[in-house]
Structure formats: C-alpha cells, structure tokens
CSV table of C-alpha atoms in Angstrom, one decimal:
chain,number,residue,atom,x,y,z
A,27,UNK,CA,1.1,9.8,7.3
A,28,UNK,CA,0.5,13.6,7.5
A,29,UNK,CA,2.5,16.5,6.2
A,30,UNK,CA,5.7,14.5,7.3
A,31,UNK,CA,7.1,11.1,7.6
A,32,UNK,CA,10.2,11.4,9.1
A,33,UNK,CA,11.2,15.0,9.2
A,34,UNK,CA,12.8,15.8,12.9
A,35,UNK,CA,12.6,19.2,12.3
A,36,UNK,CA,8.7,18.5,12.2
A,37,UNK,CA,6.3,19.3,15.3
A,38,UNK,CA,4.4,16.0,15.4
A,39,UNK,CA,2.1,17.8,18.0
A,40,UNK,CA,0.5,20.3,16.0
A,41,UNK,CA,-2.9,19.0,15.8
A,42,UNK,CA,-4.2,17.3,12.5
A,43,UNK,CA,-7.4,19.7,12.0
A,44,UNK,CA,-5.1,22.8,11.5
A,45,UNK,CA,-2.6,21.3,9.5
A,46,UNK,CA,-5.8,20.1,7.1
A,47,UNK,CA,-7.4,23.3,7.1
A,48,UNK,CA,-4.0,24.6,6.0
A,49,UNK,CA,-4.2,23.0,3.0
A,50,UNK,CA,-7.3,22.5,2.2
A,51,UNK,CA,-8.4,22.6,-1.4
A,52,UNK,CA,-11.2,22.4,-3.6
A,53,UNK,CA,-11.4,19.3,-4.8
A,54,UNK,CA,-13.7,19.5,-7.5
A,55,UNK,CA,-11.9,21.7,-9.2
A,56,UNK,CA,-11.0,20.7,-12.7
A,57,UNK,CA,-7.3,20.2,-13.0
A,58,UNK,CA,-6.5,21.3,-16.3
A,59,UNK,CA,-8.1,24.4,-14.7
A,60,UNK,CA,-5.0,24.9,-12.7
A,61,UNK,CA,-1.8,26.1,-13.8
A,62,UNK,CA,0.2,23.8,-14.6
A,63,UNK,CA,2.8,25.3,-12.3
A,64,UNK,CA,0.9,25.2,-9.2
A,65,UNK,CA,-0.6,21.6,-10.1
A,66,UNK,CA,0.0,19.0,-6.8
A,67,UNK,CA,-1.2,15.2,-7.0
A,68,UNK,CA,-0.3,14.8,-3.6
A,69,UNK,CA,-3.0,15.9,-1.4
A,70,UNK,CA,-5.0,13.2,0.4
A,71,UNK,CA,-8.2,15.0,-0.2
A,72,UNK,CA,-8.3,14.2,-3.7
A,73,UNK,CA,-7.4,10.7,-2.6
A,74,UNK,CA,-10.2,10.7,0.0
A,75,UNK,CA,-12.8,12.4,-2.5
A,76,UNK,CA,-11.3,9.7,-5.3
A,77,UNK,CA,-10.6,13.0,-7.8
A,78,UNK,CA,-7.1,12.2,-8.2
A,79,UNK,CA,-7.1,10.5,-11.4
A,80,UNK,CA,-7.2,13.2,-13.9
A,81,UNK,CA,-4.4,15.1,-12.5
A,82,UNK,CA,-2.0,12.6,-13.0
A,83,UNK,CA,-4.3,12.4,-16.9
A,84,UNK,CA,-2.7,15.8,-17.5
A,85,UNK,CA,0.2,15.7,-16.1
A,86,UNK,CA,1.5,12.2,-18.3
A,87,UNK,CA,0.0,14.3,-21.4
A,88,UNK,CA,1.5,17.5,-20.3
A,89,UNK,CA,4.3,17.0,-18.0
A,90,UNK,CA,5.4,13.7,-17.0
A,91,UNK,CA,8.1,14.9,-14.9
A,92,UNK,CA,6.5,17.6,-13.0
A,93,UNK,CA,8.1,19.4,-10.2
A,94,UNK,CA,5.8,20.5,-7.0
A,95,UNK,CA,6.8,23.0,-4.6
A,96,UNK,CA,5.1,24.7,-1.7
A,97,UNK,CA,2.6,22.2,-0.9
A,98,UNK,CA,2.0,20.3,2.3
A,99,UNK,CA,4.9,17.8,1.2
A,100,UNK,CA,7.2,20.7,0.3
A,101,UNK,CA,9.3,20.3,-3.1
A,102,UNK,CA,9.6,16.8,-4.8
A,103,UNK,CA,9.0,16.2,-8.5
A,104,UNK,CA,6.3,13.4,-9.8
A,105,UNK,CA,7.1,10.7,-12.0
A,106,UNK,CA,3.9,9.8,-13.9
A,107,UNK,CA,5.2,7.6,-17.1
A,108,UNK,CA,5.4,4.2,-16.6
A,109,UNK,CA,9.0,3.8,-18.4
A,110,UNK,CA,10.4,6.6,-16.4
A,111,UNK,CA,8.9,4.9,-13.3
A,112,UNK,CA,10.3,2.1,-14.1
A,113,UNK,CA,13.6,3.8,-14.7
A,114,UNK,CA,13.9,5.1,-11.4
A,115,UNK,CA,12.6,2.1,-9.7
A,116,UNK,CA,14.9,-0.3,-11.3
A,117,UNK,CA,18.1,2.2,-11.0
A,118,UNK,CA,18.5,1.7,-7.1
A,119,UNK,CA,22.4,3.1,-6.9
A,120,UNK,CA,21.1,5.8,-8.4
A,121,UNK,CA,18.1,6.8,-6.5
A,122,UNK,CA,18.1,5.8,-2.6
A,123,UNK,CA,15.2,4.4,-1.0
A,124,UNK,CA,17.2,4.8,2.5
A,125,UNK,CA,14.9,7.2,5.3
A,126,UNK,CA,18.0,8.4,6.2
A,127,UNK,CA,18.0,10.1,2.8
A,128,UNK,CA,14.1,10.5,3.0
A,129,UNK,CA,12.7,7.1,2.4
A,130,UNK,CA,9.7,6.5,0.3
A,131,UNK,CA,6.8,8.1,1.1
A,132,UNK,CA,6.1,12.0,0.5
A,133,UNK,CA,7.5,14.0,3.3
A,134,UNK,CA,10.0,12.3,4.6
A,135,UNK,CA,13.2,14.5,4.9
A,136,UNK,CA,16.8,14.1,5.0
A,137,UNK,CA,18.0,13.3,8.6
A,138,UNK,CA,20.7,15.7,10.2
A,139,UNK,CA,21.7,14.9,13.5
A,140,UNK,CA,19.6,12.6,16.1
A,141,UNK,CA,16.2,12.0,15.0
A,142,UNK,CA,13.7,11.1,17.6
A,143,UNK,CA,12.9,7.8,18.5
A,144,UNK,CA,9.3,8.1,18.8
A,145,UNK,CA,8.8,8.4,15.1
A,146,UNK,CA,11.9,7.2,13.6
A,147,UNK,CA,10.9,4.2,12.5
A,148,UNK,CA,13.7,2.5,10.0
A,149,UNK,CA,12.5,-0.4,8.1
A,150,UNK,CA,14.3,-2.9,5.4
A,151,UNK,CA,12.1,-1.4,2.7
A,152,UNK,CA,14.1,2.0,3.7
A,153,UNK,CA,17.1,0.7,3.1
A,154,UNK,CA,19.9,1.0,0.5
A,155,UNK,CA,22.4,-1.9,-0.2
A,156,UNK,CA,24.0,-4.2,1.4
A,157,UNK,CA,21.4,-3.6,4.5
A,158,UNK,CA,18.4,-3.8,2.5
A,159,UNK,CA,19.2,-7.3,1.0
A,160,UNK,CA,20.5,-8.8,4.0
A,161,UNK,CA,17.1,-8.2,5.8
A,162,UNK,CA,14.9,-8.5,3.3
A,163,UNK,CA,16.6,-12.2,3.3
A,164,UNK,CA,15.6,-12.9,6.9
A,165,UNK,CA,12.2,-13.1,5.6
A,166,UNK,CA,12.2,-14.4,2.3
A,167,UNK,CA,11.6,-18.3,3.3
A,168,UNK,CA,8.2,-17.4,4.1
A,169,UNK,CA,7.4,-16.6,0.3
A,170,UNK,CA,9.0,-19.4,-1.5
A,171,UNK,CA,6.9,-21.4,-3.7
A,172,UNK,CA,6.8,-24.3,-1.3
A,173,UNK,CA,5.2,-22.3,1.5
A,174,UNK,CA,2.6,-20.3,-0.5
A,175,UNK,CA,1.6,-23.8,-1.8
A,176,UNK,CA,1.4,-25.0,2.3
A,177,UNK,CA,-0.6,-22.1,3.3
A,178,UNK,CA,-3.1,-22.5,0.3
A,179,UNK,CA,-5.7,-25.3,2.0
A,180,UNK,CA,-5.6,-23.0,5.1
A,181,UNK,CA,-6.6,-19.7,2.9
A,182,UNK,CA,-8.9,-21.6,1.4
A,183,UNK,CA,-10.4,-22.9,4.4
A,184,UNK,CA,-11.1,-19.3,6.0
A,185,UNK,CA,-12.3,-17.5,2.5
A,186,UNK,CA,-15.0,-20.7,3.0
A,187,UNK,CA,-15.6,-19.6,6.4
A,188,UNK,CA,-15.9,-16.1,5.9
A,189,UNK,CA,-18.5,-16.3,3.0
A,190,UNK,CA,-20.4,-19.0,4.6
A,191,UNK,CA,-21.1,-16.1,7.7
A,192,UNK,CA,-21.9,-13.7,5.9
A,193,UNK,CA,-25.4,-12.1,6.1
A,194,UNK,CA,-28.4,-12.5,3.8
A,195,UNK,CA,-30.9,-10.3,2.6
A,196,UNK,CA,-29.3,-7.3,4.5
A,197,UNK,CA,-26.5,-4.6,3.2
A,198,UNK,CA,-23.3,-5.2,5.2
A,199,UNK,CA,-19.4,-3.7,4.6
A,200,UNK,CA,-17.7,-5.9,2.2
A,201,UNK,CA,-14.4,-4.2,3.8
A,202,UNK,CA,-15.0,-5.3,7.0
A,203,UNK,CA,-16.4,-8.6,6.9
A,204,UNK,CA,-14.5,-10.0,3.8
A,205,UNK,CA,-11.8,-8.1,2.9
A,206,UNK,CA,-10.1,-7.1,6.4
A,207,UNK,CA,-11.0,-10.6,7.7
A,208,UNK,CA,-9.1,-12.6,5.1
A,209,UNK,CA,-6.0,-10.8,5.4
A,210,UNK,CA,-6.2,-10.7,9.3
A,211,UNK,CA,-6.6,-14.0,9.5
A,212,UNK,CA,-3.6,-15.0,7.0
A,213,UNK,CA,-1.5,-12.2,8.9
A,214,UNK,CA,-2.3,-13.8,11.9
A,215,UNK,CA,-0.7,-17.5,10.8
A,216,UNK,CA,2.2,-15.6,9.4
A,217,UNK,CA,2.8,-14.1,12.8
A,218,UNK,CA,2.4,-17.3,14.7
A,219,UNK,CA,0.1,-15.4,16.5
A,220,UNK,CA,-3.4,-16.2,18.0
A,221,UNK,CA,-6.8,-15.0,15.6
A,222,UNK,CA,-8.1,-13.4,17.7
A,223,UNK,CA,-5.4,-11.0,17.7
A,224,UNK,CA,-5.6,-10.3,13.8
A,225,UNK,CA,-8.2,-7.3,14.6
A,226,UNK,CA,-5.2,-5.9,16.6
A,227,UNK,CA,-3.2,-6.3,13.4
A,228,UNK,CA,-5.4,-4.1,11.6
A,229,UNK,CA,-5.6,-1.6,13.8
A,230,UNK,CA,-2.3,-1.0,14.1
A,231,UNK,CA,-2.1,-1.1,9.8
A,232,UNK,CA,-5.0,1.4,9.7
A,233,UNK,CA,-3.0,4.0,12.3
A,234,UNK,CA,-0.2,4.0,10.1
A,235,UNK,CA,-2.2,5.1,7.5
A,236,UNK,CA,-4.3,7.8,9.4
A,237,UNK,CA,-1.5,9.2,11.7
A,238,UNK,CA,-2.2,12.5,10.0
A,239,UNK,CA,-6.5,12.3,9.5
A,240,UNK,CA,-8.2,15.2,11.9
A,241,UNK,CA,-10.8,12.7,12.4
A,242,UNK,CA,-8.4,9.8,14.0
A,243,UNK,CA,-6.2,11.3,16.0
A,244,UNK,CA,-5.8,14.8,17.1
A,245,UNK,CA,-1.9,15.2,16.6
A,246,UNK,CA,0.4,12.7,14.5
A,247,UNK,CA,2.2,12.1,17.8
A,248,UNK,CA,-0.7,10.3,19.6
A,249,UNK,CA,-0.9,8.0,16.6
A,250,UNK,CA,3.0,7.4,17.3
A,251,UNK,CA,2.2,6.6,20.3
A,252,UNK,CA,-0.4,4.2,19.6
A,253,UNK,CA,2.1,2.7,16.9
A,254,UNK,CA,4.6,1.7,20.0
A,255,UNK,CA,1.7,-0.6,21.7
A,256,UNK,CA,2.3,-2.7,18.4
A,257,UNK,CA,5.8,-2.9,19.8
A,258,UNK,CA,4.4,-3.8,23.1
A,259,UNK,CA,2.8,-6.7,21.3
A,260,UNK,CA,5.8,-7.9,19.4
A,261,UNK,CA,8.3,-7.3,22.0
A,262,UNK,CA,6.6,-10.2,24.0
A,263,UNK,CA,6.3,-12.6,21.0
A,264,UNK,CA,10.0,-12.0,20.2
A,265,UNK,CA,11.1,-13.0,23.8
A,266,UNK,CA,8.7,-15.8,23.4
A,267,UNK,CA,9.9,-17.0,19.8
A,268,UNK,CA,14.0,-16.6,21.2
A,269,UNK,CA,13.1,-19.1,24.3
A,270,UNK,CA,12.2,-21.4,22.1
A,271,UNK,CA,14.3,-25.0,21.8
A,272,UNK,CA,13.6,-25.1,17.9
A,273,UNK,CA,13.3,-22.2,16.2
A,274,UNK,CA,10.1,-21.6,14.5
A,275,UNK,CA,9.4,-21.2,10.4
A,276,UNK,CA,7.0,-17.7,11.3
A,277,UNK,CA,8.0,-14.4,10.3
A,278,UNK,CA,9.1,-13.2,13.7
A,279,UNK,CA,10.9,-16.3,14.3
A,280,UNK,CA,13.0,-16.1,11.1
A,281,UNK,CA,13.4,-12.4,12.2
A,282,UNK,CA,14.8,-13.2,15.7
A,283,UNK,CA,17.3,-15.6,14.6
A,284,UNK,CA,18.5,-13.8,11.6
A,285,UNK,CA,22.3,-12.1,11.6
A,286,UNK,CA,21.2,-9.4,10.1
A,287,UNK,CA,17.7,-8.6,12.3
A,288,UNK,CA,18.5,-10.3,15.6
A,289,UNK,CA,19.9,-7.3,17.4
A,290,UNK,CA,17.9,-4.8,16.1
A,291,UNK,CA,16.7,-1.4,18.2
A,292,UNK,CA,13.4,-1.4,19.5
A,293,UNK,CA,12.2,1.4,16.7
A,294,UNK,CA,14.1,-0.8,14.1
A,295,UNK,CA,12.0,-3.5,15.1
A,296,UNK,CA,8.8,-1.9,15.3
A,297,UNK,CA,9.4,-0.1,11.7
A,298,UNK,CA,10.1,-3.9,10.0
A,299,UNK,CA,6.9,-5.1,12.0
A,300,UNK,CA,4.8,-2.1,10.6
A,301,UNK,CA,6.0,-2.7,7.2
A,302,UNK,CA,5.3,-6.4,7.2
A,303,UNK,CA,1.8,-5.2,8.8
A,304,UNK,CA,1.1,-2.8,5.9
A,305,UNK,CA,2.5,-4.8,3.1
A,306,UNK,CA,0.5,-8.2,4.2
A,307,UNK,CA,-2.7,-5.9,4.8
A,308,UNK,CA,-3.7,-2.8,3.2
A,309,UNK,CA,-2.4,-3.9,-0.7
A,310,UNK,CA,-4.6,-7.0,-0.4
A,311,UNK,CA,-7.5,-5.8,1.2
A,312,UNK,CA,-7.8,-2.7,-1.0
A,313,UNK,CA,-7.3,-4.8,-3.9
A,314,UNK,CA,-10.1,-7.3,-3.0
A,315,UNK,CA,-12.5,-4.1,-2.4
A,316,UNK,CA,-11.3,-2.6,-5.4
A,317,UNK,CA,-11.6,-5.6,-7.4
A,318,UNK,CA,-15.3,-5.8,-6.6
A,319,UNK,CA,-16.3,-2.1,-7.0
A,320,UNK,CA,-14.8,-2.5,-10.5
A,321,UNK,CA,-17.2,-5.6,-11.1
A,322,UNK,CA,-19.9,-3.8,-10.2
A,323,UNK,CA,-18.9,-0.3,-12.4
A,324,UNK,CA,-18.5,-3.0,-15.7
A,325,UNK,CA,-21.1,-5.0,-15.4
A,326,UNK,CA,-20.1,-6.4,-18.6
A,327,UNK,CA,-16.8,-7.4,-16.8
A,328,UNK,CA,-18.8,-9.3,-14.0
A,329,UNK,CA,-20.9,-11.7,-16.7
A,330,UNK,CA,-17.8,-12.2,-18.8
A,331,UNK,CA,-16.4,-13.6,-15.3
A,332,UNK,CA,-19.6,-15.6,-14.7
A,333,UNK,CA,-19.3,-17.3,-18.0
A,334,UNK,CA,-15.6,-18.5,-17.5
A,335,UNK,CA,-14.3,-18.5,-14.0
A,336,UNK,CA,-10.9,-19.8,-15.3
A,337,UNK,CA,-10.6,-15.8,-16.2
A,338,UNK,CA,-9.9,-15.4,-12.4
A,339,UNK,CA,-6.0,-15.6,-12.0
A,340,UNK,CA,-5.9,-13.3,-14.9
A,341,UNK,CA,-8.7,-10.6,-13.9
A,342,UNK,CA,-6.7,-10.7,-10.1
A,343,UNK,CA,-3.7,-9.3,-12.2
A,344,UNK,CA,-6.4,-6.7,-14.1
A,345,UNK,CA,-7.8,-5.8,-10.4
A,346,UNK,CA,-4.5,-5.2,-8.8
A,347,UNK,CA,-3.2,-2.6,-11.6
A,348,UNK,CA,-6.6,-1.1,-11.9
A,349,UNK,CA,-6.9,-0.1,-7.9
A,350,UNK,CA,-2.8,0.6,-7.8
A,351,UNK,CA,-3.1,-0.3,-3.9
A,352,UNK,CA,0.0,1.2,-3.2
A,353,UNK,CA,-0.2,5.1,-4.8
A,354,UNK,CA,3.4,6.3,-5.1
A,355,UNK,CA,6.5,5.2,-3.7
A,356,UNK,CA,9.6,7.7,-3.4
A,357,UNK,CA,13.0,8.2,-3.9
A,358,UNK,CA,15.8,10.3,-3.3
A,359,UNK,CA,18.3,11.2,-6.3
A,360,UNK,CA,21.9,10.7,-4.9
A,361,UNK,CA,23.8,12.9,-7.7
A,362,UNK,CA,22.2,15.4,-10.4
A,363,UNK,CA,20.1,13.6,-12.9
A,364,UNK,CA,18.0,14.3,-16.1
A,365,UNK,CA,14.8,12.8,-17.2
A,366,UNK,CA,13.2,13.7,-20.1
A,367,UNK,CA,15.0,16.7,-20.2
A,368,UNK,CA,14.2,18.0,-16.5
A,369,UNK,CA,17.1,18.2,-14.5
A,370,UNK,CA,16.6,17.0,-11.3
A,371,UNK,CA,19.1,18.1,-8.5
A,372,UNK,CA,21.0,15.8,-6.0
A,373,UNK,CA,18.9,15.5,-2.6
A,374,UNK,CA,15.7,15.7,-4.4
A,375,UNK,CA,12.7,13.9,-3.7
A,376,UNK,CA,11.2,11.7,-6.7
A,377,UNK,CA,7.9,10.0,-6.2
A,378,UNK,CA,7.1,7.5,-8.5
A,379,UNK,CA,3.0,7.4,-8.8
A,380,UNK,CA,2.2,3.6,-9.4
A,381,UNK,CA,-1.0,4.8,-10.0
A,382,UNK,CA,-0.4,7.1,-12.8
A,383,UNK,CA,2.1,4.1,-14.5
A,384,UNK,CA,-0.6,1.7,-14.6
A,385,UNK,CA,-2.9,3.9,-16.7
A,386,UNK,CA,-0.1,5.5,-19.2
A,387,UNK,CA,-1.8,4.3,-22.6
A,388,UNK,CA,1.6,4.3,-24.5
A,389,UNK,CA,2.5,1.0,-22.6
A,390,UNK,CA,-0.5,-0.4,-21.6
A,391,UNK,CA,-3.4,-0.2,-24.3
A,392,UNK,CA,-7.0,1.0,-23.2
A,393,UNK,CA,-5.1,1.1,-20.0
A,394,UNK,CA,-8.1,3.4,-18.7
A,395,UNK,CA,-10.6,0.4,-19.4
A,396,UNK,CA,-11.2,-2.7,-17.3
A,397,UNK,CA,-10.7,-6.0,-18.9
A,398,UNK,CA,-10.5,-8.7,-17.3
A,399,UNK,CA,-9.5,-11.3,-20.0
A,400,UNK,CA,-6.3,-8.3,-20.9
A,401,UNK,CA,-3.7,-9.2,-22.7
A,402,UNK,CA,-0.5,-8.9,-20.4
A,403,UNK,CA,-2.2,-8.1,-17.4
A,404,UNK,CA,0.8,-9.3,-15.1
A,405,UNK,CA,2.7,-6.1,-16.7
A,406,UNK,CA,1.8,-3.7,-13.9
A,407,UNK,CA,3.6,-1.4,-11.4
A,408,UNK,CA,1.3,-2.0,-8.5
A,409,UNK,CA,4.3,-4.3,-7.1
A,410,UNK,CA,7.8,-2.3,-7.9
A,411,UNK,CA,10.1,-3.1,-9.9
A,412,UNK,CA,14.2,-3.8,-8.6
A,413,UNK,CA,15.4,-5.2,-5.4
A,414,UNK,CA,12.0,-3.2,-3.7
A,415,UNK,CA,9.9,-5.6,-5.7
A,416,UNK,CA,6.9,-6.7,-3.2
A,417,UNK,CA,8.5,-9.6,-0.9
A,418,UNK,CA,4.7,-10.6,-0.4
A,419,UNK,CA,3.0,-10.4,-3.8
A,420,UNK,CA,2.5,-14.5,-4.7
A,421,UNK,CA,0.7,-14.3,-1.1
A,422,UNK,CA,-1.8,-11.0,-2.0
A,423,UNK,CA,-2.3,-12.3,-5.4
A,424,UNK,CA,-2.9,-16.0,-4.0
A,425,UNK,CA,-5.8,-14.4,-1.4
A,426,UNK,CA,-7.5,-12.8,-4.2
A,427,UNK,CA,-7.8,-16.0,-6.3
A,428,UNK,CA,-8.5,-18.2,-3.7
A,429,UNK,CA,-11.8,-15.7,-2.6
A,430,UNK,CA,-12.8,-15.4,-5.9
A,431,UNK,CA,-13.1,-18.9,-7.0
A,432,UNK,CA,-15.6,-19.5,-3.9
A,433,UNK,CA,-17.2,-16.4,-4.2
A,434,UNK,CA,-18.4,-17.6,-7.8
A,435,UNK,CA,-19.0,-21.2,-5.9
A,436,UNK,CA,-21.9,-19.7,-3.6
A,437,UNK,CA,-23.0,-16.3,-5.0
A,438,UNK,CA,-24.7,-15.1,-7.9
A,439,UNK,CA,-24.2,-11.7,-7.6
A,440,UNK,CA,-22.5,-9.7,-5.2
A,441,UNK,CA,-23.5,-5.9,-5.3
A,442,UNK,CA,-22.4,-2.8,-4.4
A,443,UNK,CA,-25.5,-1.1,-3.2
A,444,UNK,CA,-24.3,1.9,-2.2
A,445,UNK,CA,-21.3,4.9,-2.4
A,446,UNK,CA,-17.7,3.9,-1.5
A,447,UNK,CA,-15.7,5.7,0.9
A,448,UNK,CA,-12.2,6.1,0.1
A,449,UNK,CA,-8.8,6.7,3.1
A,450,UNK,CA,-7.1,9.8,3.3
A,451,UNK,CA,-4.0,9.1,2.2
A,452,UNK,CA,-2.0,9.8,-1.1
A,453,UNK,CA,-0.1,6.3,-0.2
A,454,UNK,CA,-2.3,3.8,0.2
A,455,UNK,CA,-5.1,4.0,-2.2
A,456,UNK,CA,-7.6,2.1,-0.4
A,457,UNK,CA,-11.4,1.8,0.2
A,458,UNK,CA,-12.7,2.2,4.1
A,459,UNK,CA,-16.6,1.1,3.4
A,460,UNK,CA,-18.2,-0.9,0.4
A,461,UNK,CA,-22.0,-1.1,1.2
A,462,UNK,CA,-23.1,-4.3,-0.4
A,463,UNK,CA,-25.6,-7.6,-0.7
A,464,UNK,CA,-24.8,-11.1,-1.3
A,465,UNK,CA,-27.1,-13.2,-3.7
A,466,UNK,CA,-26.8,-17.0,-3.1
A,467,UNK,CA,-26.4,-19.1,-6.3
C-alpha cells in the first residue's frame, strides 16, 4: 500500500506520482554510504529496483534494531535479527498485531475516533486475542492434513495442464502463464468459485499491493474503490453459500456459518476476503518465480536438482526463505520495551523484516548462499512464528512441490532469458515478469 495503510488522518486522494516524487531516492546509492542515522529499508523503490538487500546487510552488522524516522512511513524501528524477530513475533501479549493499534504493515496508524469505511479494512490477521483465534478458526478445516491430501490429485492435475500449454520455442512470462495460473486456479476451488473467475482473484490481489504505484492508479482511493468490487463479488457468493440446505466445506461457506464471522460488517468481510486473497496468492506465486530465477542464478543448484529430484520438498523450503515472499510484517509495542539495549517506547511501530531474518548468518549458516540440499531448510521466517503463523502454508508449500516434480517430468531446462522485474512494494517481495523458454526433455 502507499505511504499509509490505515491512517484516517491520511488524504487517500493525493495522487500517487507526487507522493513518489516526494520520496524519491537514489537507489543505487551504496548504503553504507549513508549515515547510519538517516538509513530507511522501507522504500518500495529499492524493492522495485531489487537493491534492498544490503541495507538490511548493514543494518544486522551495525544495528539490528534500528529506529527510522521521517520517511514516507514516518517513525517505526526495524527488527533485522532473526532471534529478535522471532522474539517479537512469538510474544503476541506483548506486541499487538491489532489495526486498531496499527496492524502489520508499515504505515498503518493508531485509530482515534471513526475511521472511514472505505479503507478500513479489519481482517483476523489484525487482530489480537480472543478475536484473532476465534476467526482464524472459522477457517482452519480447510488446512487440515486430510484436505491438503484431497486437493493434491486436483493440483496436480492443473500444474499438468498448465505445463502441457505452455509455448515452445518462443520466450513467454513464467509469472503469468505458470505461476499466477496455479494459484488462481487452486484459489478458485478454495472459493467454490467458477475458474474462470480466478483472473478476477488476481486482480483484486495485485490492487492490494499497488494501491500506492503512480503507474496503477492515480490516487490510493481509486484502488479502494476498486478493492470494494471484490466485495461486490463476494457479497453475492455469501448470500448464495447461506441459501444453501447443507452447508458447504469452501472457505466462504465455513465463513458464513461461523459464530465468530457470520455477522460480520461489510469492510470486515471484505478485509478477511483480501487477506485470504493475498495469503493464497502472492506468497506462492512469488515463491514459484523466485524459486526459478534462483535456479537459473546457481546453475550448479539446477543440475544438483536434475540429478536427484527427491531434493524437491527440501529445495521448496530453500526457495521459500531465499525469496522471503512476505518482506516484513509489523507490530505495535503495547508497554515500553528493550531489545538489545534500545528502548523502544509504548505505541511504537516494530517491523519485523522476514527478509533480513532469513539471511542473518549467526542462525542460518551460508544463509546468503542457495542450497538446495541445506541442512534445516524448514527453519525459516518466511511463514511467522506464534498464533500469526501462515494458516495456508502446507497449501503454498504443496503447489510448489507438486509443479516441480512435473516440471522435471517434461523439461530439460527452463530458462530465464531475460531481466526480472520486481513490484513496488516493501511487503510483498514479489516478481511482476520472468522472461523465459521451456526445453522439452
């Protein structure tokens, strides 16, 4: 989102292009050029231009718990060590995930008074205790061993499908025709909803992300507005799912006849839909893109894979910590705290960088190589940690398996034959384009 998630004291129709000329920086500068002082991880340009990495370098050498005011998300400190991420993660009475308090993204603000319903958007991920379990319950059926193991054949199926279509002897986007696709399509079952819908789904995933990019929408508030057609959408299959005789076993079944999510608002609803959206599209999809521009970057990597495809469920592990999907997540300290000596005040805004905690070498060795066959790969932050922990990750980590073991089925090779582009956004770390060619086997 742009310079603010959930600030009402925010103009949301001040136009993207002035707020990014407002902050725009020079992204090849070197970072431990900078003083420390005015060093900010946080701006999506680095993210875009993919020059974040050694800022966070320098700040787990130099200061791991580095406080950043005056930039376009205003005063928060960065957590860049994976214990101390970890810390804060896993101490949830101690460090509120709630919107009302911020919630978990950079910019968000503490609510006072009545906070417009056109881009408050409460979800159970923003939530603190009890709320946050009881609706994060309403869900959890989905992700039980029993249905991942259900919905295997079926993922299966479609990662066939999708390969089998895919072009010869001509460069295509591996983000749009593989990556998107898959999770689209599993999205789409987990919905109930019809596949030829899923493109809809990612739309509506891809706004979230770009409410605040110049070259999407002009002012954060027409990507609001564009947000509320996905309540459109849902509203109708809600009414549709609470007619029914039987209830259904699909997300928005179990989350119209759940206590706890049945009577929800309409911007209650739509924030829970968006998060589900999000969580079932851009970590997997960016991880599958990742995954395969880090293949091709260690070639070494890819033959090792070649020679023993049983590596797979291990390397989808390595992938997922080496792209960090998910960039930071945030928190709000609810009483004055220390780490590491800093003393951070009640009301502050923490964001633990995922991203920087999967490369700290004192926990994870060479953590700044890719190795496929590592030791302890599951050990990663890319999910959370705590009662946060991803509700979805069995099914992301399942999609990447599944592709990879008929990827290696039919291709030889497939290659990245020309420069990524990377999203704007200091959230998401994700890939927009991956030029590349198939070889057949």
């Amino acid at each position: 989102m742009s310079e603010s998630e959930q600030n009402p004291g925010y103009d949301y129709r001040r136009k993207n292009a002035d707020i990014a000329a407002q902050w725009k920086i020079d992204v090849n500068r070197d970072p431990y050029e900078i003083p420390l002082a005015e060093l900010d991880p946080a701006h999506d340009d680095l993210f875009a231009a993919n020059k974040v990495l050694p800022y966070f370098e320098r700040l787990r050498k130099e200061d791991p718990v580095h406080l950043s005011e005056g930039g376009p998300y205003g005063r928060y400190w960065s957590i860049t060590k994976y214990e101390d991420i970890m810390h804060v993660d896993t101490n949830h009475q101690l460090f509120s995930s709630d919107i009302r308090n911020g919630g978990i993204r950079l910019g968000g603000q503490r609510l006072e008074g009545e906070p417009d319903p056109l881009t408050y958007l409460p979800m159970f991920i923003m939530e603190d205790q009890p709320k946050h379990d009881e609706q994060r319950k309403a869900v959890q059926p989905m992700f039980t061993p029993q249905s991942l193991a259900n919905l295997e054949p079926l993922i299966r199926e479609r990662a066939a499908l999708i390969l089998d279509a895919l072009p010869r002897g001509e460069t295509f986007n591996w983000v749009r025709q593989v990556s998107v696709e898959l999770t689209g399509r599993t999205l789409a079952t987990l919905f109930d909803v019809p596949q030829e819908d899923r493109h809809k789904l990612i739309h509506w995933s891809d706004t979230v992300e770009r409410l605040g990019d110049p070259d999407y929408f002009e002012t954060p508030e027409e990507g609001f507005k564009e947000l509320w057609n996905c309540w459109e959408y849902f509203d109708a299959v809600w009414k549709e799912r609470v007619s029914r005789k039987e209830p259904g076993s699909d997300l928005i079944s179990m989350l119209a006849n759940s206590p706890s999510t049945r009577n929800m608002p309409p911007n209650e609803y739509l924030g829970n839909m968006l998060l589900l959206i999000v969580g079932g599209n851009d970590t997997t999809r960016n991880s599958i893109t990742g995954g395969l521009l880090a293949l091709n970057q260690h070639p070494d990597q890819y033959a090792k894979l070649m020679a023993d495809p049983a590596i797979i469920p291990n390397m989808v592990s390595e992938i997922i910590r080496w792209q960090s999907p998910v960039a930071h997540m945030c928190r709000t300290a609810l009483e004055d705290v220390e780490i590491r000596g800093k003393k951070i005040k009640k009301w502050d805004k923490i964001a633990m960088w995922y991203v920087s905690g999967n490369r700290d070498e004192e926990k994870i060795p060479h953590a700044n190589e890719f190795r496929i066959d590592r030791e302890g790969a599951r050990h990663h932050l890319s999910f959370g940690f705590g009662i946060h922990r991803c509700i979805g990750n069995r099914v992301g980590e399942m999609q990447l398996r599944i592709l990879w073991e008929e990827i290696l089925k039919r291709f030889k090779k497939v290659e990245v034959v020309g420069e990524p582009k990377y999203l704007r956004s200091n959230f998401i770390r994700g890939i927009t384009e991956l030029p590349v060619m198939v070889q057949d086997r």
